[in-house]
Amino acid sequence: MSRLYVLDVPENTSVAKVAAESDGVQVDKLGPYFVIEYDGPIVIDRRATGCRHAVWYSCIAGLAGGRIVQWDKDALRVDPR
């Protein structure tokens, strides 16, 4: 299982919320972070989160067991390693 860490601040709440709506994705909290766990690839649509670009490009705090293959104005896609 791969993990994506997002800092738990009001600006990032929608990122965790949209991620949780994906099949096979579980969102928990660990300290000051949302931990987004997934088995397969995960895609988070930026427009669905409502994040502005500055927030979008700074929302990732860490990554374990995966690699970012897309992170642009449209979406964030992380594939497992």
CSV table of N, CA and C in Angstrom, one decimal:
chain,number,residue,atom,x,y,z
A,1,MET,N,0.8,-1.2,0.0
A,1,MET,CA,0.0,0.0,0.0
A,1,MET,C,0.9,1.2,0.0
A,2,SER,N,0.6,2.2,-0.9
A,2,SER,CA,1.3,3.4,-0.9
A,2,SER,C,0.7,4.5,-0.1
A,3,ARG,N,1.5,5.5,0.2
A,3,ARG,CA,0.9,6.6,1.1
A,3,ARG,C,1.3,8.0,0.5
A,4,LEU,N,0.4,8.9,0.6
A,4,LEU,CA,0.6,10.3,0.2
A,4,LEU,C,0.3,11.1,1.4
A,5,TYR,N,1.2,11.9,1.9
A,5,TYR,CA,1.0,12.8,3.0
A,5,TYR,C,0.7,14.2,2.6
A,6,VAL,N,-0.4,14.7,3.2
A,6,VAL,CA,-0.8,16.1,2.9
A,6,VAL,C,-1.0,16.8,4.3
A,7,LEU,N,-0.4,18.0,4.4
A,7,LEU,CA,-0.5,18.7,5.7
A,7,LEU,C,-2.0,19.1,6.0
A,8,ASP,N,-2.4,18.8,7.2
A,8,ASP,CA,-3.8,19.1,7.6
A,8,ASP,C,-3.9,20.6,8.0
A,9,VAL,N,-4.2,21.4,6.9
A,9,VAL,CA,-4.5,22.8,7.1
A,9,VAL,C,-5.8,23.0,6.3
A,10,PRO,N,-6.5,24.1,6.6
A,10,PRO,CA,-7.8,24.3,5.9
A,10,PRO,C,-7.7,24.3,4.4
A,11,GLU,N,-6.6,24.9,3.9
A,11,GLU,CA,-6.4,24.9,2.4
A,11,GLU,C,-6.4,23.6,1.7
A,12,ASN,N,-5.9,22.6,2.5
A,12,ASN,CA,-5.7,21.2,1.9
A,12,ASN,C,-6.8,20.2,2.2
A,13,THR,N,-7.8,20.6,3.0
A,13,THR,CA,-8.9,19.7,3.3
A,13,THR,C,-9.6,19.1,2.1
A,14,SER,N,-9.8,20.0,1.1
A,14,SER,CA,-10.5,19.5,-0.1
A,14,SER,C,-9.7,18.4,-0.8
A,15,VAL,N,-8.4,18.5,-0.8
A,15,VAL,CA,-7.5,17.5,-1.5
A,15,VAL,C,-7.8,16.1,-0.8
A,16,ALA,N,-7.8,16.1,0.5
A,16,ALA,CA,-8.1,14.8,1.2
A,16,ALA,C,-9.5,14.3,0.9
A,17,LYS,N,-10.4,15.3,0.9
A,17,LYS,CA,-11.8,14.9,0.7
A,17,LYS,C,-12.1,14.3,-0.7
A,18,VAL,N,-11.5,14.9,-1.8
A,18,VAL,CA,-11.6,14.4,-3.1
A,18,VAL,C,-10.9,13.1,-3.3
A,19,ALA,N,-9.8,12.9,-2.7
A,19,ALA,CA,-9.0,11.7,-2.7
A,19,ALA,C,-9.9,10.5,-2.1
A,20,ALA,N,-10.5,10.8,-1.0
A,20,ALA,CA,-11.3,9.8,-0.3
A,20,ALA,C,-12.5,9.3,-1.1
A,21,GLU,N,-12.9,10.1,-2.1
A,21,GLU,CA,-14.0,9.7,-2.9
A,21,GLU,C,-13.6,8.6,-4.0
A,22,SER,N,-12.3,8.4,-4.2
A,22,SER,CA,-11.8,7.4,-5.1
A,22,SER,C,-11.9,6.0,-4.6
A,23,ASP,N,-12.2,5.1,-5.5
A,23,ASP,CA,-12.3,3.7,-5.1
A,23,ASP,C,-10.9,3.2,-4.6
A,24,GLY,N,-10.9,2.4,-3.5
A,24,GLY,CA,-9.6,1.8,-3.0
A,24,GLY,C,-8.7,2.8,-2.3
A,25,VAL,N,-9.3,4.0,-2.0
A,25,VAL,CA,-8.5,5.0,-1.3
A,25,VAL,C,-9.0,5.2,0.1
A,26,GLN,N,-8.1,5.2,1.1
A,26,GLN,CA,-8.5,5.4,2.5
A,26,GLN,C,-7.7,6.6,3.0
A,27,VAL,N,-8.4,7.5,3.7
A,27,VAL,CA,-7.8,8.7,4.2
A,27,VAL,C,-7.9,8.7,5.7
A,28,ASP,N,-6.8,8.8,6.4
A,28,ASP,CA,-6.7,8.8,7.9
A,28,ASP,C,-5.9,10.1,8.2
A,29,LYS,N,-5.7,10.3,9.5
A,29,LYS,CA,-4.9,11.3,10.0
A,29,LYS,C,-3.8,10.8,10.9
A,30,LEU,N,-2.6,11.3,10.7
A,30,LEU,CA,-1.4,11.0,11.5
A,30,LEU,C,-0.7,12.2,11.9
A,31,GLY,N,-0.8,12.6,13.2
A,31,GLY,CA,-0.3,13.9,13.6
A,31,GLY,C,-0.9,15.0,12.8
A,32,PRO,N,-0.1,15.9,12.3
A,32,PRO,CA,-0.6,17.0,11.6
A,32,PRO,C,-0.8,16.8,10.1
A,33,TYR,N,-0.9,15.5,9.7
A,33,TYR,CA,-1.1,15.1,8.3
A,33,TYR,C,-2.3,14.3,8.0
A,34,PHE,N,-2.8,14.5,6.8
A,34,PHE,CA,-3.8,13.5,6.2
A,34,PHE,C,-2.9,12.5,5.6
A,35,VAL,N,-3.2,11.2,5.8
A,35,VAL,CA,-2.5,10.1,5.2
A,35,VAL,C,-3.5,9.5,4.2
A,36,ILE,N,-3.1,9.6,2.9
A,36,ILE,CA,-4.0,9.0,1.8
A,36,ILE,C,-3.3,7.7,1.4
A,37,GLU,N,-4.0,6.6,1.7
A,37,GLU,CA,-3.4,5.3,1.4
A,37,GLU,C,-4.2,4.7,0.2
A,38,TYR,N,-3.5,4.0,-0.7
A,38,TYR,CA,-4.0,3.5,-1.9
A,38,TYR,C,-3.2,2.3,-2.4
A,39,ASP,N,-3.9,1.4,-3.1
A,39,ASP,CA,-3.2,0.2,-3.7
A,39,ASP,C,-2.7,0.4,-5.1
A,40,GLY,N,-3.6,1.0,-5.9
A,40,GLY,CA,-3.3,1.2,-7.3
A,40,GLY,C,-3.0,2.6,-7.6
A,41,PRO,N,-3.1,3.1,-8.8
A,41,PRO,CA,-2.8,4.5,-9.1
A,41,PRO,C,-3.9,5.3,-8.5
A,42,ILE,N,-3.6,6.6,-8.1
A,42,ILE,CA,-4.6,7.5,-7.6
A,42,ILE,C,-4.5,8.8,-8.4
A,43,VAL,N,-5.7,9.3,-8.8
A,43,VAL,CA,-5.8,10.6,-9.5
A,43,VAL,C,-6.7,11.5,-8.8
A,44,ILE,N,-6.2,12.7,-8.5
A,44,ILE,CA,-6.9,13.7,-7.8
A,44,ILE,C,-7.1,14.9,-8.8
A,45,ASP,N,-8.3,15.2,-9.1
A,45,ASP,CA,-8.6,16.3,-10.1
A,45,ASP,C,-8.5,17.7,-9.4
A,46,ARG,N,-7.6,18.6,-9.8
A,46,ARG,CA,-7.4,19.9,-9.2
A,46,ARG,C,-8.7,20.7,-9.1
A,47,ARG,N,-9.4,20.7,-10.2
A,47,ARG,CA,-10.7,21.5,-10.2
A,47,ARG,C,-11.7,21.0,-9.2
A,48,ALA,N,-11.8,19.7,-9.0
A,48,ALA,CA,-12.7,19.1,-8.1
A,48,ALA,C,-12.3,19.6,-6.7
A,49,THR,N,-11.1,19.8,-6.4
A,49,THR,CA,-10.7,20.2,-5.1
A,49,THR,C,-10.9,21.7,-4.8
A,50,GLY,N,-11.0,22.5,-5.9
A,50,GLY,CA,-11.2,23.9,-5.8
A,50,GLY,C,-10.0,24.7,-5.4
A,51,CYS,N,-8.8,24.0,-5.4
A,51,CYS,CA,-7.5,24.6,-5.0
A,51,CYS,C,-7.0,25.5,-6.1
A,52,ARG,N,-6.5,26.6,-5.6
A,52,ARG,CA,-5.8,27.5,-6.5
A,52,ARG,C,-4.4,27.0,-6.8
A,53,HIS,N,-3.8,27.4,-7.8
A,53,HIS,CA,-2.5,26.8,-8.2
A,53,HIS,C,-1.4,26.8,-7.1
A,54,ALA,N,-1.3,27.9,-6.4
A,54,ALA,CA,-0.3,28.0,-5.3
A,54,ALA,C,-0.5,27.0,-4.2
A,55,VAL,N,-1.8,26.7,-3.8
A,55,VAL,CA,-2.1,25.7,-2.8
A,55,VAL,C,-1.8,24.3,-3.4
A,56,TRP,N,-2.3,24.1,-4.7
A,56,TRP,CA,-2.2,22.8,-5.3
A,56,TRP,C,-0.7,22.4,-5.4
A,57,TYR,N,0.2,23.2,-5.8
A,57,TYR,CA,1.6,22.8,-6.0
A,57,TYR,C,2.3,22.8,-4.7
A,58,SER,N,1.7,23.1,-3.6
A,58,SER,CA,2.4,22.9,-2.3
A,58,SER,C,1.7,22.0,-1.3
A,59,CYS,N,0.7,21.2,-1.8
A,59,CYS,CA,-0.1,20.4,-0.9
A,59,CYS,C,0.6,19.1,-0.5
A,60,ILE,N,1.6,18.6,-1.3
A,60,ILE,CA,2.2,17.3,-0.9
A,60,ILE,C,3.3,17.5,0.1
A,61,ALA,N,3.2,16.8,1.2
A,61,ALA,CA,4.2,16.9,2.3
A,61,ALA,C,5.1,15.7,2.3
A,62,GLY,N,4.7,14.6,1.7
A,62,GLY,CA,5.5,13.4,1.6
A,62,GLY,C,4.9,12.3,0.8
A,63,LEU,N,5.7,11.3,0.5
A,63,LEU,CA,5.2,10.2,-0.4
A,63,LEU,C,6.0,8.9,0.0
A,64,ALA,N,5.3,7.8,0.2
A,64,ALA,CA,5.9,6.6,0.5
A,64,ALA,C,5.4,5.5,-0.4
A,65,GLY,N,6.3,4.8,-1.1
A,65,GLY,CA,5.9,3.7,-1.9
A,65,GLY,C,5.2,4.0,-3.2
A,66,GLY,N,5.3,5.2,-3.6
A,66,GLY,CA,4.7,5.7,-4.9
A,66,GLY,C,5.6,6.7,-5.6
A,67,ARG,N,5.2,7.0,-6.8
A,67,ARG,CA,5.9,8.1,-7.5
A,67,ARG,C,4.9,8.9,-8.3
A,68,ILE,N,5.2,10.2,-8.3
A,68,ILE,CA,4.3,11.2,-9.0
A,68,ILE,C,4.6,11.1,-10.5
A,69,VAL,N,3.6,10.8,-11.2
A,69,VAL,CA,3.7,10.7,-12.7
A,69,VAL,C,3.0,11.9,-13.4
A,70,GLN,N,2.2,12.6,-12.7
A,70,GLN,CA,1.5,13.8,-13.2
A,70,GLN,C,1.2,14.7,-12.1
A,71,TRP,N,1.6,16.0,-12.2
A,71,TRP,CA,1.2,17.0,-11.2
A,71,TRP,C,1.2,18.3,-11.9
A,72,ASP,N,0.1,18.6,-12.6
A,72,ASP,CA,0.0,19.8,-13.4
A,72,ASP,C,-1.3,20.5,-13.0
A,73,LYS,N,-1.7,21.5,-13.8
A,73,LYS,CA,-2.8,22.3,-13.5
A,73,LYS,C,-4.1,21.5,-13.5
A,74,ASP,N,-4.1,20.3,-14.1
A,74,ASP,CA,-5.3,19.5,-14.2
A,74,ASP,C,-5.5,18.5,-13.1
A,75,ALA,N,-4.4,17.8,-12.8
A,75,ALA,CA,-4.5,16.6,-11.9
A,75,ALA,C,-3.2,16.2,-11.2
A,76,LEU,N,-3.3,15.5,-10.1
A,76,LEU,CA,-2.2,14.8,-9.5
A,76,LEU,C,-2.4,13.3,-9.7
A,77,ARG,N,-1.4,12.7,-10.3
A,77,ARG,CA,-1.5,11.2,-10.4
A,77,ARG,C,-0.3,10.6,-9.8
A,78,VAL,N,-0.5,9.6,-8.9
A,78,VAL,CA,0.6,8.9,-8.2
A,78,VAL,C,0.4,7.4,-8.5
A,79,ASP,N,1.4,6.8,-9.0
A,79,ASP,CA,1.4,5.4,-9.2
A,79,ASP,C,2.2,4.7,-8.2
A,80,PRO,N,1.8,3.5,-7.8
A,80,PRO,CA,2.7,2.7,-6.8
A,80,PRO,C,4.0,2.3,-7.5
A,81,ARG,N,5.0,2.1,-6.7
A,81,ARG,CA,6.3,1.7,-7.2
A,81,ARG,C,6.3,0.2,-7.4
